[in-house]
Every structure is written in C-alpha cells, then in structure tokens.
Amino acid sequence: MRILYLFVVMLMVSSCGYQLRGSMNVDGLENIIIIPNGHTSISSMLSQKLSSSVISQNQDYDTYPVVKINSISSQKRQLSVNSSGRVDEYEIIKSLDYEIIISENDSVKGTLKASGSYDFNETRMQATSEQELITNTAIDKVLTRKLIQKLRYNLKQTSQE
C-alpha cells in the first residue's frame, strides 16, 4: 500500500513539471572582468559564481569579456491590503541595466527584471524586516543567474560567428 501511495505521489509531482534545480554550470566563464556600479550584492555574487575579478568604474581593462553593471534600481509597492485597510503584502521589483562587452567593437546592452513579495505584519517588525532582506537576496540571486545566462548566450553567439 505504501509503495502504491509513493508511486502516485511521485507521478503527480513529476506530471506537474516539478524538477530540482541543479547548480549553474559556469564552465568557460572564468576570468571575466566585472565593473560594478558601486558595491552591490549582485556584483559580489557574480564575482563569486564566475571566479572573476571586480575592478572599479574608472580602472582600465585590457582583456575581454567584460560585464558592466550600469545601474540597479529597486521599487517597493503594496501588493495587497487586509480587511482593515492596512498593508498585508509588499512586492519588491528590481531592474538591472547591464552591458556585456565582448570585444572592442562588440557589446550588448540590456535590462533584466525580477520581483518578489513578502508578508507584512506591523506587530512583528523584526520578522518582517528579515523577510524583506530574504526577498531582496532571492531577487539578487535571480538577477545574477539571468545575467550569467545572458553572458553565456552572447559569448556562444560570438563564437559561432
């Protein structure tokens, strides 16, 4: 009976498309120069994932490819309110403007967006601020993953040409 139950549960989980996400493959993306716009957690995550060096905005570079983070903007808005008219949930939306410089004559600019939400409880402000921090970190991880995917795609396109 247990085996049948386990089989049904596994069948339901796999049929809905659920799958575990593995670690991101960053082979071939070492030694990329990262130029951040100030010290941000995204540039730190990117440097850590790619084992790359971070240089300052006004420092010269002589090797390619280069990932330049032009700006990161964050916006917080009310997502829902409760029956008494107080905020119940917030949404954080972040935009990352980037430039991938593949060579002296070849560069790609773009914008990546990610969002997340968290519950707001004014009686538990410590827990709420921790939830906001966790949500911001999760959004930064998503933006970092998206930027690495864009970098991999653009480098693959260039090598095929």
PDB file of C-alpha atoms in Angstrom:
ATOM      1  CA  MET A   1       0.000   0.000   0.000  1.00  0.00           C
ATOM      2  CA  ARG A   2       2.855   2.361   0.851  1.00  0.00           C
ATOM      3  CA  ILE A   3       4.580   1.670  -2.428  1.00  0.00           C
ATOM      4  CA  LEU A   4       1.387   2.443  -4.330  1.00  0.00           C
ATOM      5  CA  TYR A   5       0.934   5.689  -2.386  1.00  0.00           C
ATOM      6  CA  LEU A   6       4.558   6.687  -3.007  1.00  0.00           C
ATOM      7  CA  PHE A   7       4.211   5.860  -6.696  1.00  0.00           C
ATOM      8  CA  VAL A   8       1.063   8.035  -7.008  1.00  0.00           C
ATOM      9  CA  VAL A   9       2.724  10.956  -5.227  1.00  0.00           C
ATOM     10  CA  MET A  10       5.838  10.713  -7.426  1.00  0.00           C
ATOM     11  CA  LEU A  11       3.668  10.513 -10.527  1.00  0.00           C
ATOM     12  CA  MET A  12       1.714  13.625  -9.503  1.00  0.00           C
ATOM     13  CA  VAL A  13       4.855  15.603  -8.716  1.00  0.00           C
ATOM     14  CA  SER A  14       6.573  14.675 -11.969  1.00  0.00           C
ATOM     15  CA  SER A  15       3.444  15.303 -14.050  1.00  0.00           C
ATOM     16  CA  CYS A  16       3.176  18.896 -12.862  1.00  0.00           C
ATOM     17  CA  GLY A  17       6.657  19.601 -14.214  1.00  0.00           C
ATOM     18  CA  TYR A  18       8.439  19.903 -10.882  1.00  0.00           C
ATOM     19  CA  GLN A  19      12.141  19.231 -11.007  1.00  0.00           C
ATOM     20  CA  LEU A  20      15.071  20.027  -8.781  1.00  0.00           C
ATOM     21  CA  ARG A  21      17.291  22.825  -9.971  1.00  0.00           C
ATOM     22  CA  GLY A  22      20.945  21.961 -10.057  1.00  0.00           C
ATOM     23  CA  SER A  23      23.832  24.310  -9.618  1.00  0.00           C
ATOM     24  CA  MET A  24      24.528  26.598 -12.543  1.00  0.00           C
ATOM     25  CA  ASN A  25      27.214  25.459 -14.937  1.00  0.00           C
ATOM     26  CA  VAL A  26      29.748  28.274 -15.362  1.00  0.00           C
ATOM     27  CA  ASP A  27      32.396  26.364 -17.308  1.00  0.00           C
ATOM     28  CA  GLY A  28      34.164  28.635 -19.756  1.00  0.00           C
ATOM     29  CA  LEU A  29      33.096  31.801 -17.956  1.00  0.00           C
ATOM     30  CA  GLU A  30      36.196  32.265 -15.824  1.00  0.00           C
ATOM     31  CA  ASN A  31      38.398  35.366 -15.958  1.00  0.00           C
ATOM     32  CA  ILE A  32      35.626  37.769 -16.859  1.00  0.00           C
ATOM     33  CA  ILE A  33      36.074  41.309 -15.672  1.00  0.00           C
ATOM     34  CA  ILE A  34      33.161  42.759 -13.712  1.00  0.00           C
ATOM     35  CA  ILE A  35      32.682  46.511 -13.453  1.00  0.00           C
ATOM     36  CA  PRO A  36      30.069  47.243 -10.790  1.00  0.00           C
ATOM     37  CA  ASN A  37      28.170  50.455 -10.241  1.00  0.00           C
ATOM     38  CA  GLY A  38      29.139  50.808  -6.593  1.00  0.00           C
ATOM     39  CA  HIS A  39      29.409  47.866  -4.207  1.00  0.00           C
ATOM     40  CA  THR A  40      26.342  45.717  -4.683  1.00  0.00           C
ATOM     41  CA  SER A  41      25.468  42.212  -3.647  1.00  0.00           C
ATOM     42  CA  ILE A  42      24.824  41.334  -7.296  1.00  0.00           C
ATOM     43  CA  SER A  43      28.399  42.173  -8.311  1.00  0.00           C
ATOM     44  CA  SER A  44      29.685  40.180  -5.327  1.00  0.00           C
ATOM     45  CA  MET A  45      27.529  37.168  -6.248  1.00  0.00           C
ATOM     46  CA  LEU A  46      28.588  37.448  -9.881  1.00  0.00           C
ATOM     47  CA  SER A  47      32.256  37.600  -8.949  1.00  0.00           C
ATOM     48  CA  GLN A  48      31.885  34.628  -6.627  1.00  0.00           C
ATOM     49  CA  LYS A  49      29.993  32.489  -9.182  1.00  0.00           C
ATOM     50  CA  LEU A  50      32.367  33.265 -12.044  1.00  0.00           C
ATOM     51  CA  SER A  51      35.596  33.388 -10.035  1.00  0.00           C
ATOM     52  CA  SER A  52      36.218  36.710 -11.748  1.00  0.00           C
ATOM     53  CA  SER A  53      37.869  39.917 -10.735  1.00  0.00           C
ATOM     54  CA  VAL A  54      35.947  43.050  -9.920  1.00  0.00           C
ATOM     55  CA  ILE A  55      37.527  46.321 -10.966  1.00  0.00           C
ATOM     56  CA  SER A  56      36.433  49.857 -10.243  1.00  0.00           C
ATOM     57  CA  GLN A  57      34.422  52.001 -12.645  1.00  0.00           C
ATOM     58  CA  ASN A  58      37.363  54.174 -13.719  1.00  0.00           C
ATOM     59  CA  GLN A  59      40.002  51.446 -13.929  1.00  0.00           C
ATOM     60  CA  ASP A  60      41.238  50.421 -17.361  1.00  0.00           C
ATOM     61  CA  TYR A  61      40.872  46.872 -18.601  1.00  0.00           C
ATOM     62  CA  ASP A  62      42.744  45.186 -21.396  1.00  0.00           C
ATOM     63  CA  THR A  63      41.050  41.785 -21.628  1.00  0.00           C
ATOM     64  CA  TYR A  64      37.582  40.754 -22.670  1.00  0.00           C
ATOM     65  CA  PRO A  65      34.803  39.846 -21.982  1.00  0.00           C
ATOM     66  CA  VAL A  66      33.643  42.484 -19.521  1.00  0.00           C
ATOM     67  CA  VAL A  67      30.358  42.649 -17.660  1.00  0.00           C
ATOM     68  CA  LYS A  68      29.484  46.203 -16.747  1.00  0.00           C
ATOM     69  CA  ILE A  69      26.627  46.829 -14.314  1.00  0.00           C
ATOM     70  CA  ASN A  70      25.370  50.300 -15.217  1.00  0.00           C
ATOM     71  CA  SER A  71      22.619  50.642 -12.636  1.00  0.00           C
ATOM     72  CA  ILE A  72      20.370  48.722 -10.282  1.00  0.00           C
ATOM     73  CA  SER A  73      17.050  50.210  -9.290  1.00  0.00           C
ATOM     74  CA  SER A  74      14.628  48.906  -6.712  1.00  0.00           C
ATOM     75  CA  GLN A  75      10.975  49.685  -6.247  1.00  0.00           C
ATOM     76  CA  LYS A  76       8.655  48.591  -3.444  1.00  0.00           C
ATOM     77  CA  ARG A  77       4.884  48.675  -3.756  1.00  0.00           C
ATOM     78  CA  GLN A  78       1.853  47.447  -1.874  1.00  0.00           C
ATOM     79  CA  LEU A  79       0.668  44.154  -3.237  1.00  0.00           C
ATOM     80  CA  SER A  80      -2.366  43.590  -1.033  1.00  0.00           C
ATOM     81  CA  VAL A  81      -4.223  45.092   1.911  1.00  0.00           C
ATOM     82  CA  ASN A  82      -6.192  43.384   4.650  1.00  0.00           C
ATOM     83  CA  SER A  83      -9.816  43.992   5.651  1.00  0.00           C
ATOM     84  CA  SER A  84      -8.866  46.924   7.904  1.00  0.00           C
ATOM     85  CA  GLY A  85      -7.117  48.710   5.025  1.00  0.00           C
ATOM     86  CA  ARG A  86      -3.570  48.083   6.230  1.00  0.00           C
ATOM     87  CA  VAL A  87      -0.797  46.739   4.053  1.00  0.00           C
ATOM     88  CA  ASP A  88      -0.687  42.954   4.157  1.00  0.00           C
ATOM     89  CA  GLU A  89       1.925  42.206   1.494  1.00  0.00           C
ATOM     90  CA  TYR A  90       4.654  44.110  -0.344  1.00  0.00           C
ATOM     91  CA  GLU A  91       6.284  43.460  -3.701  1.00  0.00           C
ATOM     92  CA  ILE A  92       9.881  44.385  -4.499  1.00  0.00           C
ATOM     93  CA  ILE A  93      10.791  44.909  -8.151  1.00  0.00           C
ATOM     94  CA  LYS A  94      14.437  45.287  -9.202  1.00  0.00           C
ATOM     95  CA  SER A  95      15.838  46.305 -12.585  1.00  0.00           C
ATOM     96  CA  LEU A  96      19.436  45.756 -13.606  1.00  0.00           C
ATOM     97  CA  ASP A  97      20.873  47.684 -16.565  1.00  0.00           C
ATOM     98  CA  TYR A  98      23.958  45.931 -17.891  1.00  0.00           C
ATOM     99  CA  GLU A  99      26.418  45.949 -20.741  1.00  0.00           C
ATOM    100  CA  ILE A 100      28.341  42.905 -21.905  1.00  0.00           C
ATOM    101  CA  ILE A 101      31.473  43.978 -23.749  1.00  0.00           C
ATOM    102  CA  ILE A 102      32.687  41.027 -25.786  1.00  0.00           C
ATOM    103  CA  SER A 103      35.395  42.821 -27.744  1.00  0.00           C
ATOM    104  CA  GLU A 104      36.467  46.346 -28.559  1.00  0.00           C
ATOM    105  CA  ASN A 105      33.794  46.589 -31.269  1.00  0.00           C
ATOM    106  CA  ASP A 106      31.115  44.238 -29.947  1.00  0.00           C
ATOM    107  CA  SER A 107      28.894  44.954 -26.967  1.00  0.00           C
ATOM    108  CA  VAL A 108      25.350  44.182 -25.870  1.00  0.00           C
ATOM    109  CA  LYS A 109      23.214  46.331 -23.572  1.00  0.00           C
ATOM    110  CA  GLY A 110      20.070  45.232 -21.845  1.00  0.00           C
ATOM    111  CA  THR A 111      17.826  45.322 -18.805  1.00  0.00           C
ATOM    112  CA  LEU A 112      16.881  42.441 -16.558  1.00  0.00           C
ATOM    113  CA  LYS A 113      13.964  42.496 -14.126  1.00  0.00           C
ATOM    114  CA  ALA A 114      12.993  40.314 -11.197  1.00  0.00           C
ATOM    115  CA  SER A 115      10.467  40.623  -8.421  1.00  0.00           C
ATOM    116  CA  GLY A 116       9.446  39.016  -5.165  1.00  0.00           C
ATOM    117  CA  SER A 117       6.907  39.532  -2.429  1.00  0.00           C
ATOM    118  CA  TYR A 118       6.765  39.182   1.332  1.00  0.00           C
ATOM    119  CA  ASP A 119       4.110  39.377   4.035  1.00  0.00           C
ATOM    120  CA  PHE A 120       3.974  42.496   6.174  1.00  0.00           C
ATOM    121  CA  ASN A 121       2.998  42.311   9.831  1.00  0.00           C
ATOM    122  CA  GLU A 122       3.366  45.528  11.797  1.00  0.00           C
ATOM    123  CA  THR A 123       3.209  43.684  15.129  1.00  0.00           C
ATOM    124  CA  ARG A 124       6.251  41.586  14.160  1.00  0.00           C
ATOM    125  CA  MET A 125       8.561  44.173  12.607  1.00  0.00           C
ATOM    126  CA  GLN A 126      11.747  42.149  13.221  1.00  0.00           C
ATOM    127  CA  ALA A 127      10.388  39.158  11.310  1.00  0.00           C
ATOM    128  CA  THR A 128       9.028  41.441   8.580  1.00  0.00           C
ATOM    129  CA  SER A 129      12.379  43.143   8.053  1.00  0.00           C
ATOM    130  CA  GLU A 130      14.057  39.720   7.878  1.00  0.00           C
ATOM    131  CA  GLN A 131      11.525  38.619   5.257  1.00  0.00           C
ATOM    132  CA  GLU A 132      12.288  41.763   3.258  1.00  0.00           C
ATOM    133  CA  LEU A 133      16.014  41.014   3.438  1.00  0.00           C
ATOM    134  CA  ILE A 134      15.457  37.391   2.364  1.00  0.00           C
ATOM    135  CA  THR A 135      13.288  38.559  -0.547  1.00  0.00           C
ATOM    136  CA  ASN A 136      15.938  41.079  -1.669  1.00  0.00           C
ATOM    137  CA  THR A 137      18.624  38.383  -1.548  1.00  0.00           C
ATOM    138  CA  ALA A 138      16.453  35.983  -3.566  1.00  0.00           C
ATOM    139  CA  ILE A 139      15.826  38.682  -6.192  1.00  0.00           C
ATOM    140  CA  ASP A 140      19.570  39.408  -6.410  1.00  0.00           C
ATOM    141  CA  LYS A 141      20.245  35.696  -6.960  1.00  0.00           C
ATOM    142  CA  VAL A 142      17.670  35.581  -9.775  1.00  0.00           C
ATOM    143  CA  LEU A 143      19.190  38.661 -11.425  1.00  0.00           C
ATOM    144  CA  THR A 144      22.683  37.160 -11.112  1.00  0.00           C
ATOM    145  CA  ARG A 145      21.504  33.898 -12.684  1.00  0.00           C
ATOM    146  CA  LYS A 146      19.797  35.786 -15.539  1.00  0.00           C
ATOM    147  CA  LEU A 147      22.925  37.876 -16.159  1.00  0.00           C
ATOM    148  CA  ILE A 148      25.103  34.757 -16.322  1.00  0.00           C
ATOM    149  CA  GLN A 149      22.658  33.223 -18.803  1.00  0.00           C
ATOM    150  CA  LYS A 150      22.803  36.373 -20.974  1.00  0.00           C
ATOM    151  CA  LEU A 151      26.601  36.333 -20.795  1.00  0.00           C
ATOM    152  CA  ARG A 152      26.758  32.653 -21.783  1.00  0.00           C
ATOM    153  CA  TYR A 153      24.318  33.227 -24.677  1.00  0.00           C
ATOM    154  CA  ASN A 154      26.200  36.250 -26.035  1.00  0.00           C
ATOM    155  CA  LEU A 155      29.570  34.522 -25.807  1.00  0.00           C
ATOM    156  CA  LYS A 156      28.147  31.482 -27.610  1.00  0.00           C
ATOM    157  CA  GLN A 157      26.691  33.723 -30.359  1.00  0.00           C
ATOM    158  CA  THR A 158      30.046  35.438 -30.841  1.00  0.00           C
ATOM    159  CA  SER A 159      31.982  32.186 -31.021  1.00  0.00           C
ATOM    160  CA  GLN A 160      29.613  30.834 -33.687  1.00  0.00           C
ATOM    161  CA  GLU A 161      30.106  33.836 -35.962  1.00  0.00           C
TER     162      GLU A 161
END
